[in-house]
Amino acid sequence: MDAEAGVAGPVPRLLAHALHTQVQMHEAYGGVVPELASRDHIRRVLPLAEGVFAEAGRTLADVDVVAFTRGPGLAGALLVGAGVAASLGAALDRPILGVHHLEGHLLSPFLSADPPTFPFVALLVSGGHTQLMRVDGIGRYEMLGETIDDAAGEAFDKSAKLLGLGYPGGPALARLAGEGDPEAFKLPRPLLRSGDLDFSFAGLKTAVLTQTKKLGDELQARKADLAASTQAAIVEVLLKKSLAALEQTGLTRLVVAGGVGANKELRAQLDRACARKGVRVHYPELHLCTDNGAMIAMAAAMRLQSGLEQASRRYAFDVRPRWPLDALPQ
Ligand code: KG4
Ligand code: ZN
């Protein structure tokens, strides 16, 4: 990451990044196995970092600050990142900075060719979170609404599991949905008319389970229709609540981030509805929607640039598996 020092400089620029997905490793178990995840992190992180330096044409000596994900997340995996960052920092005599995972997602559209400007409404939709936020600047995040049970990504993943689509289910369900009829099954749109900006997806999963049982032997033939109907229910709720958040705040910019932000149907519907309302929508590049290191480097660079935070030479293995976003310095 190339970043100018000082407040309100140009948007930092990505020099190179690399990503290793653990999807195949976890596939056999139908979900993330924490111990395997952290052991694999240990094996991958240094070779990946070497590849990034080679691609960027830089060396360790060019590093100003080492950023790492401080939380929230699985403690074991976080400790690997924190340990590597602290060791590199100490060895190079460079300061380190722990970053909030969700702030990484939130700021990831700044890595795109068409970066947003503040203020905006953010729809953060990942495997663990579904939140609508008003974002007025770095660290200035006001929660407008969030899920009271499952996250949107979880709704995709759990429904996909019920349809026998494996792990992670979101992208597989979305692919199959492309071949089905979104109106074939009437599935609930929880909290659609609740008048607030909260979400609830647990009931949808139950409705999908009921349908699969009802279909019995017919399920195989109707799978694509059920996938399409499930996706339609999730997308409609995300769309309507995002539009309500824009209306409530009077803002005309929407940022969509997190793994579910890669969903093509969600993007198409948001694009259409927002174009009608004169709202600009910004997404991260598709390959930067799901978890990646580039967004963590970006959040660190923007935080340092804003002057809100300084990197430190306290080389502790400092992680926060649970860490609310509104606890960040602002
Ligand atoms: O942000 P992310 O990579 O990890 C978390 O921080 O949770 O999000 C992962 C989630 C998973 O639930 C995955 O199924 C979902 O994002 N996802 C998708 C798509 N791609 C990833 N859901 C729907 N459609 C997609 N194309
Ligand atoms: Zn994530």
CSV table of C-alpha atoms and ligand atoms in Angstrom, one decimal:
chain,number,residue,atom,x,y,z
A,1,MET,CA,0.0,0.0,0.0
A,2,ASP,CA,1.3,3.4,-1.0
A,3,ALA,CA,0.0,6.1,1.4
A,4,GLU,CA,0.9,9.8,1.9
A,5,ALA,CA,1.3,10.9,5.5
A,6,GLY,CA,-0.9,13.7,6.9
A,7,VAL,CA,-4.6,14.3,7.0
A,8,ALA,CA,-6.9,14.1,4.0
A,9,GLY,CA,-4.3,13.1,1.4
A,10,PRO,CA,-5.1,11.2,-1.8
A,11,VAL,CA,-6.8,7.8,-1.5
A,12,PRO,CA,-4.1,5.3,-0.8
A,13,ARG,CA,-3.2,3.0,-3.7
A,14,LEU,CA,-2.8,-0.8,-3.7
A,15,LEU,CA,0.6,-2.0,-5.1
A,16,ALA,CA,-0.1,-5.7,-4.9
A,17,HIS,CA,-2.1,-8.3,-3.0
A,18,ALA,CA,-2.5,-12.0,-2.7
A,19,LEU,CA,-5.2,-14.3,-1.3
A,20,HIS,CA,-5.2,-17.9,-0.3
A,21,THR,CA,-8.7,-19.4,0.1
A,22,GLN,CA,-9.2,-22.2,2.7
A,23,VAL,CA,-12.5,-23.2,1.1
A,24,GLN,CA,-11.3,-26.6,-0.1
A,25,MET,CA,-9.8,-27.4,3.2
A,26,HIS,CA,-13.0,-26.7,5.1
A,27,GLU,CA,-15.3,-28.2,2.5
A,28,ALA,CA,-14.9,-31.7,3.8
A,29,TYR,CA,-16.3,-30.6,7.2
A,30,GLY,CA,-19.1,-28.4,5.9
A,31,GLY,CA,-17.8,-25.3,7.7
A,32,VAL,CA,-14.7,-23.6,9.2
A,33,VAL,CA,-12.7,-25.8,11.6
A,34,PRO,CA,-10.9,-23.1,13.7
A,35,GLU,CA,-7.8,-25.2,14.6
A,36,LEU,CA,-7.2,-26.1,10.9
A,37,ALA,CA,-7.8,-22.5,9.9
A,38,SER,CA,-5.1,-21.1,12.2
A,39,ARG,CA,-2.6,-23.8,11.4
A,40,ASP,CA,-3.0,-23.2,7.7
A,41,HIS,CA,-2.6,-19.4,8.3
A,42,ILE,CA,0.8,-20.1,9.8
A,43,ARG,CA,1.8,-22.1,6.7
A,44,ARG,CA,0.6,-19.6,4.1
A,45,VAL,CA,1.2,-16.2,5.5
A,46,LEU,CA,4.9,-15.7,4.8
A,47,PRO,CA,5.0,-17.3,1.3
A,48,LEU,CA,2.0,-15.1,0.4
A,49,ALA,CA,3.7,-12.0,1.7
A,50,GLU,CA,6.9,-12.9,-0.2
A,51,GLY,CA,4.8,-13.2,-3.4
A,52,VAL,CA,3.2,-9.8,-2.8
A,53,PHE,CA,6.6,-8.1,-2.3
A,54,ALA,CA,7.8,-9.7,-5.5
A,55,GLU,CA,4.7,-8.5,-7.5
A,56,ALA,CA,5.0,-5.0,-6.1
A,57,GLY,CA,8.7,-4.9,-6.8
A,58,ARG,CA,9.4,-3.9,-3.2
A,59,THR,CA,11.4,-5.3,-0.2
A,60,LEU,CA,10.8,-5.5,3.5
A,61,ALA,CA,12.9,-2.4,3.8
A,62,ASP,CA,10.2,-0.4,2.0
A,63,VAL,CA,7.6,-1.1,4.7
A,64,ASP,CA,6.5,1.8,6.9
A,65,VAL,CA,3.8,0.2,9.0
A,66,VAL,CA,2.7,-3.5,9.4
A,67,ALA,CA,-1.1,-3.8,9.6
A,68,PHE,CA,-3.0,-6.8,10.8
A,69,THR,CA,-6.6,-7.9,11.6
A,70,ARG,CA,-7.1,-7.3,15.4
A,71,GLY,CA,-10.7,-8.6,15.4
A,72,PRO,CA,-13.4,-9.6,15.4
A,73,GLY,CA,-12.9,-13.2,14.4
A,74,LEU,CA,-11.6,-16.6,15.5
A,75,ALA,CA,-8.9,-16.1,18.2
A,76,GLY,CA,-6.5,-18.6,16.7
A,77,ALA,CA,-6.4,-17.1,13.3
A,78,LEU,CA,-6.2,-13.6,14.7
A,79,LEU,CA,-3.2,-14.6,16.8
A,80,VAL,CA,-1.3,-15.8,13.8
A,81,GLY,CA,-1.8,-12.4,12.1
A,82,ALA,CA,-1.0,-10.5,15.2
A,83,GLY,CA,2.1,-12.6,15.9
A,84,VAL,CA,3.5,-12.2,12.4
A,85,ALA,CA,2.8,-8.5,12.4
A,86,ALA,CA,4.5,-8.0,15.8
A,87,SER,CA,7.5,-10.1,14.8
A,88,LEU,CA,8.0,-8.3,11.5
A,89,GLY,CA,7.5,-5.0,13.2
A,90,ALA,CA,10.1,-5.8,15.9
A,91,ALA,CA,12.6,-7.2,13.4
A,92,LEU,CA,12.3,-4.3,11.1
A,93,ASP,CA,11.9,-1.6,13.8
A,94,ARG,CA,8.6,-0.5,12.3
A,95,PRO,CA,5.3,0.3,14.1
A,96,ILE,CA,2.3,-2.0,13.8
A,97,LEU,CA,-1.5,-1.2,13.6
A,98,GLY,CA,-4.4,-3.6,14.4
A,99,VAL,CA,-7.4,-3.1,12.2
A,100,HIS,CA,-11.1,-3.9,12.6
A,101,HIS,CA,-12.2,-6.6,10.2
A,102,LEU,CA,-15.5,-4.8,9.4
A,103,GLU,CA,-13.8,-1.5,8.9
A,104,GLY,CA,-11.7,-3.3,6.3
A,105,HIS,CA,-14.9,-4.4,4.5
A,106,LEU,CA,-16.5,-1.0,4.9
A,107,LEU,CA,-13.6,0.8,3.3
A,108,SER,CA,-12.8,-1.9,0.6
A,109,PRO,CA,-14.8,0.1,-2.1
A,110,PHE,CA,-12.1,2.8,-1.8
A,111,LEU,CA,-9.8,0.2,-3.5
A,112,SER,CA,-12.0,0.3,-6.6
A,113,ALA,CA,-11.5,2.4,-9.7
A,114,ASP,CA,-14.6,4.4,-8.7
A,115,PRO,CA,-14.1,5.1,-5.0
A,116,PRO,CA,-17.0,6.7,-2.9
A,117,THR,CA,-16.8,9.9,-1.0
A,118,PHE,CA,-18.2,10.5,2.5
A,119,PRO,CA,-21.0,10.6,3.7
A,120,PHE,CA,-22.7,7.4,2.6
A,121,VAL,CA,-25.0,4.6,3.7
A,122,ALA,CA,-23.2,1.3,4.0
A,123,LEU,CA,-24.8,-2.1,3.7
A,124,LEU,CA,-22.4,-4.6,5.2
A,125,VAL,CA,-23.4,-8.1,4.4
A,126,SER,CA,-21.0,-10.9,5.3
A,127,GLY,CA,-21.1,-14.4,6.8
A,128,GLY,CA,-21.3,-13.0,10.3
A,129,HIS,CA,-22.8,-9.5,10.0
A,130,THR,CA,-25.8,-7.8,8.3
A,131,GLN,CA,-25.7,-4.1,9.1
A,132,LEU,CA,-26.8,-0.8,7.7
A,133,MET,CA,-24.7,2.2,8.8
A,134,ARG,CA,-24.4,5.8,8.3
A,135,VAL,CA,-20.8,6.6,7.5
A,136,ASP,CA,-19.6,10.2,7.8
A,137,GLY,CA,-15.9,9.6,7.8
A,138,ILE,CA,-13.2,7.2,9.1
A,139,GLY,CA,-14.4,5.9,12.4
A,140,ARG,CA,-17.7,7.9,12.2
A,141,TYR,CA,-20.1,4.9,11.9
A,142,GLU,CA,-23.6,5.2,13.2
A,143,MET,CA,-25.5,1.9,13.3
A,144,LEU,CA,-28.9,2.3,11.6
A,145,GLY,CA,-30.0,-1.3,11.8
A,146,GLU,CA,-28.7,-4.9,12.0
A,147,THR,CA,-29.8,-8.5,12.1
A,148,ILE,CA,-31.4,-9.7,15.3
A,149,ASP,CA,-30.5,-13.3,14.5
A,150,ASP,CA,-28.8,-14.8,11.4
A,151,ALA,CA,-26.6,-12.8,9.0
A,152,ALA,CA,-27.5,-12.6,5.3
A,153,GLY,CA,-24.5,-14.8,4.4
A,154,GLU,CA,-25.6,-17.3,7.0
A,155,ALA,CA,-29.1,-17.4,5.4
A,156,PHE,CA,-27.4,-18.2,2.1
A,157,ASP,CA,-25.1,-20.8,3.6
A,158,LYS,CA,-27.7,-22.5,5.8
A,159,SER,CA,-30.3,-22.6,3.0
A,160,ALA,CA,-27.7,-24.0,0.6
A,161,LYS,CA,-26.9,-26.7,3.1
A,162,LEU,CA,-30.5,-27.7,3.3
A,163,LEU,CA,-30.5,-28.0,-0.5
A,164,GLY,CA,-27.4,-30.2,-0.4
A,165,LEU,CA,-25.1,-27.6,-2.1
A,166,GLY,CA,-22.1,-28.0,0.2
A,167,TYR,CA,-19.8,-25.3,1.6
A,168,PRO,CA,-19.7,-22.3,1.3
A,169,GLY,CA,-23.2,-22.3,0.1
A,170,GLY,CA,-23.7,-18.7,-0.8
A,171,PRO,CA,-22.0,-18.7,-4.2
A,172,ALA,CA,-23.4,-22.2,-5.0
A,173,LEU,CA,-26.9,-21.2,-4.2
A,174,ALA,CA,-26.5,-18.0,-6.3
A,175,ARG,CA,-25.3,-20.0,-9.3
A,176,LEU,CA,-28.2,-22.5,-9.1
A,177,ALA,CA,-30.7,-19.6,-8.6
A,178,GLY,CA,-29.8,-18.4,-12.0
A,179,GLU,CA,-31.5,-21.5,-13.5
A,180,GLY,CA,-34.7,-21.2,-11.4
A,181,ASP,CA,-37.9,-19.3,-11.0
A,182,PRO,CA,-37.7,-16.7,-8.2
A,183,GLU,CA,-41.4,-16.7,-7.8
A,184,ALA,CA,-41.9,-20.5,-7.7
A,185,PHE,CA,-42.1,-20.6,-3.9
A,186,LYS,CA,-43.6,-18.0,-1.5
A,187,LEU,CA,-41.0,-17.5,1.2
A,188,PRO,CA,-41.2,-15.1,4.1
A,189,ARG,CA,-39.6,-11.6,3.9
A,190,PRO,CA,-38.9,-11.2,7.7
A,191,LEU,CA,-39.2,-7.7,9.2
A,192,LEU,CA,-39.8,-6.2,5.7
A,193,ARG,CA,-42.5,-4.0,7.0
A,194,SER,CA,-41.2,-3.6,10.6
A,195,GLY,CA,-40.8,0.1,10.1
A,196,ASP,CA,-37.2,0.0,11.4
A,197,LEU,CA,-33.9,-1.0,9.7
A,198,ASP,CA,-33.3,-4.3,11.4
A,199,PHE,CA,-33.1,-7.7,9.7
A,200,SER,CA,-34.1,-11.2,10.7
A,201,PHE,CA,-33.2,-14.3,8.6
A,202,ALA,CA,-33.7,-17.2,10.9
A,203,GLY,CA,-37.3,-17.7,9.9
A,204,LEU,CA,-36.4,-17.9,6.2
A,205,LYS,CA,-34.1,-20.8,6.9
A,206,THR,CA,-37.0,-22.6,8.7
A,207,ALA,CA,-39.3,-21.9,5.8
A,208,VAL,CA,-36.7,-23.4,3.4
A,209,LEU,CA,-36.4,-26.5,5.6
A,210,THR,CA,-40.2,-26.9,5.6
A,211,GLN,CA,-40.3,-26.6,1.8
A,212,THR,CA,-37.6,-29.2,1.4
A,213,LYS,CA,-39.5,-31.6,3.6
A,214,LYS,CA,-42.7,-31.0,1.7
A,215,LEU,CA,-41.1,-31.6,-1.6
A,216,GLY,CA,-39.5,-34.9,-0.6
A,217,ASP,CA,-38.6,-36.8,-3.7
A,218,GLU,CA,-39.5,-33.8,-5.9
A,219,LEU,CA,-36.8,-31.7,-4.3
A,220,GLN,CA,-34.1,-32.6,-6.9
A,221,ALA,CA,-36.3,-31.4,-9.8
A,222,ARG,CA,-37.3,-28.2,-8.0
A,223,LYS,CA,-34.0,-27.3,-6.4
A,224,ALA,CA,-33.2,-24.4,-8.8
A,225,ASP,CA,-36.6,-22.9,-8.2
A,226,LEU,CA,-36.2,-23.1,-4.4
A,227,ALA,CA,-32.7,-21.6,-4.7
A,228,ALA,CA,-34.0,-18.8,-6.8
A,229,SER,CA,-36.9,-18.1,-4.4
A,230,THR,CA,-34.6,-18.1,-1.4
A,231,GLN,CA,-32.2,-15.7,-3.1
A,232,ALA,CA,-35.2,-13.5,-4.1
A,233,ALA,CA,-36.4,-13.3,-0.5
A,234,ILE,CA,-32.9,-12.3,0.9
A,235,VAL,CA,-32.3,-9.8,-1.9
A,236,GLU,CA,-35.7,-8.2,-1.6
A,237,VAL,CA,-35.2,-7.5,2.2
A,238,LEU,CA,-31.6,-6.2,1.7
A,239,LEU,CA,-32.8,-4.0,-1.2
A,240,LYS,CA,-35.9,-2.5,0.6
A,241,LYS,CA,-34.1,-1.9,3.9
A,242,SER,CA,-31.2,-0.2,2.0
A,243,LEU,CA,-33.6,2.1,0.2
A,244,ALA,CA,-35.4,2.9,3.5
A,245,ALA,CA,-32.0,3.8,5.1
A,246,LEU,CA,-31.2,6.1,2.2
A,247,GLU,CA,-34.6,7.7,2.6
A,248,GLN,CA,-34.3,8.1,6.3
A,249,THR,CA,-30.8,9.7,6.2
A,250,GLY,CA,-31.5,11.7,3.0
A,251,LEU,CA,-28.1,10.5,1.6
A,252,THR,CA,-27.6,9.7,-2.0
A,253,ARG,CA,-24.7,7.3,-1.9
A,254,LEU,CA,-24.7,3.7,-1.0
A,255,VAL,CA,-21.7,1.4,-0.4
A,256,VAL,CA,-22.2,-2.3,-0.4
A,257,ALA,CA,-19.5,-4.5,1.2
A,258,GLY,CA,-18.9,-8.0,2.6
A,259,GLY,CA,-19.1,-11.4,0.9
A,260,VAL,CA,-22.7,-11.2,0.0
A,261,GLY,CA,-21.9,-8.0,-1.9
A,262,ALA,CA,-20.6,-10.3,-4.6
A,263,ASN,CA,-24.1,-11.6,-5.3
A,264,LYS,CA,-25.0,-10.7,-8.9
A,265,GLU,CA,-28.8,-10.5,-8.3
A,266,LEU,CA,-28.3,-8.2,-5.3
A,267,ARG,CA,-26.1,-5.9,-7.4
A,268,ALA,CA,-28.5,-5.9,-10.4
A,269,GLN,CA,-31.5,-5.0,-8.2
A,270,LEU,CA,-29.6,-2.4,-6.2
A,271,ASP,CA,-28.3,-0.8,-9.4
A,272,ARG,CA,-31.7,-0.6,-11.0
A,273,ALA,CA,-33.5,0.8,-7.9
A,274,CYS,CA,-30.8,3.3,-7.1
A,275,ALA,CA,-30.5,4.5,-10.7
A,276,ARG,CA,-34.3,5.3,-10.5
A,277,LYS,CA,-33.7,7.3,-7.3
A,278,GLY,CA,-30.6,9.1,-8.4
A,279,VAL,CA,-28.4,7.2,-5.8
A,280,ARG,CA,-24.8,6.2,-6.6
A,281,VAL,CA,-23.9,2.7,-5.6
A,282,HIS,CA,-20.3,1.7,-4.9
A,283,TYR,CA,-19.0,-1.9,-4.6
A,284,PRO,CA,-15.6,-3.3,-3.9
A,285,GLU,CA,-14.1,-5.1,-6.9
A,286,LEU,CA,-15.6,-8.6,-7.0
A,287,HIS,CA,-12.4,-10.3,-5.9
A,288,LEU,CA,-12.2,-8.0,-2.9
A,289,CYS,CA,-15.8,-8.7,-1.6
A,290,THR,CA,-14.8,-11.7,0.4
A,291,ASP,CA,-12.2,-11.6,3.1
A,292,ASN,CA,-8.8,-10.3,1.9
A,293,GLY,CA,-5.6,-8.6,3.2
A,294,ALA,CA,-5.9,-5.6,0.8
A,295,MET,CA,-8.9,-4.2,2.6
A,296,ILE,CA,-7.0,-4.4,5.9
A,297,ALA,CA,-4.0,-2.6,4.5
A,298,MET,CA,-6.4,0.0,3.1
A,299,ALA,CA,-8.3,0.6,6.4
A,300,ALA,CA,-4.9,1.0,8.1
A,301,ALA,CA,-3.6,3.4,5.5
A,302,MET,CA,-6.8,5.5,5.7
A,303,ARG,CA,-6.9,5.5,9.5
A,304,LEU,CA,-3.3,6.6,9.7
A,305,GLN,CA,-3.9,9.3,7.0
A,306,SER,CA,-6.9,10.6,8.9
A,307,GLY,CA,-4.7,11.2,11.9
A,308,LEU,CA,-7.1,9.4,14.2
A,309,GLU,CA,-4.7,6.7,15.1
A,310,GLN,CA,-1.0,6.1,15.2
A,311,ALA,CA,0.8,2.8,14.6
A,312,SER,CA,2.7,1.6,17.7
A,313,ARG,CA,5.9,-0.1,18.7
A,314,ARG,CA,4.1,-2.1,21.4
A,315,TYR,CA,4.7,-5.5,20.0
A,316,ALA,CA,2.0,-7.4,22.0
A,317,PHE,CA,-0.1,-10.2,20.5
A,318,ASP,CA,-3.1,-8.0,20.8
A,319,VAL,CA,-6.3,-9.4,19.4
A,320,ARG,CA,-10.0,-8.8,20.1
A,321,PRO,CA,-12.2,-11.8,19.0
A,322,ARG,CA,-15.3,-9.7,19.9
A,323,TRP,CA,-15.0,-6.1,19.0
A,324,PRO,CA,-17.9,-3.8,18.2
A,325,LEU,CA,-17.3,-1.4,15.3
A,326,ASP,CA,-18.5,1.6,17.2
A,327,ALA,CA,-15.8,1.1,19.8
A,328,LEU,CA,-13.2,2.4,17.3
A,329,PRO,CA,-11.5,5.8,17.9
A,330,GLN,CA,-13.3,8.6,15.9
B,1,KG4,O1,-17.1,-11.2,4.1
B,1,KG4,P1,-16.9,-12.7,4.0
B,1,KG4,O2,-15.9,-13.2,3.0
B,1,KG4,O3,-16.6,-13.4,5.4
B,1,KG4,C1,-17.1,-12.9,6.6
B,1,KG4,O4,-16.5,-12.0,7.1
B,1,KG4,O5,-18.1,-13.5,7.0
B,1,KG4,O6,-18.4,-13.3,3.7
B,1,KG4,C2,-18.6,-14.7,3.5
B,1,KG4,C3,-20.1,-14.9,3.2
B,1,KG4,C4,-20.5,-16.3,3.1
B,1,KG4,O7,-21.7,-16.5,3.9
B,1,KG4,C5,-20.7,-16.6,1.7
B,1,KG4,O8,-21.6,-17.6,1.4
B,1,KG4,C6,-21.3,-15.3,1.2
B,1,KG4,O9,-20.4,-14.3,1.9
B,1,KG4,N1,-21.1,-15.1,-0.3
B,1,KG4,C7,-22.2,-15.0,-1.1
B,1,KG4,C8,-21.7,-14.9,-2.4
B,1,KG4,N2,-20.3,-14.9,-2.3
B,1,KG4,C9,-20.0,-15.0,-1.0
B,1,KG4,N3,-23.5,-15.0,-0.9
B,1,KG4,C10,-24.3,-14.9,-1.9
B,1,KG4,N4,-23.9,-14.8,-3.2
B,1,KG4,C11,-22.6,-14.8,-3.5
B,1,KG4,N5,-22.2,-14.6,-4.8
B,2,ZN,ZN,-15.4,-10.7,6.3
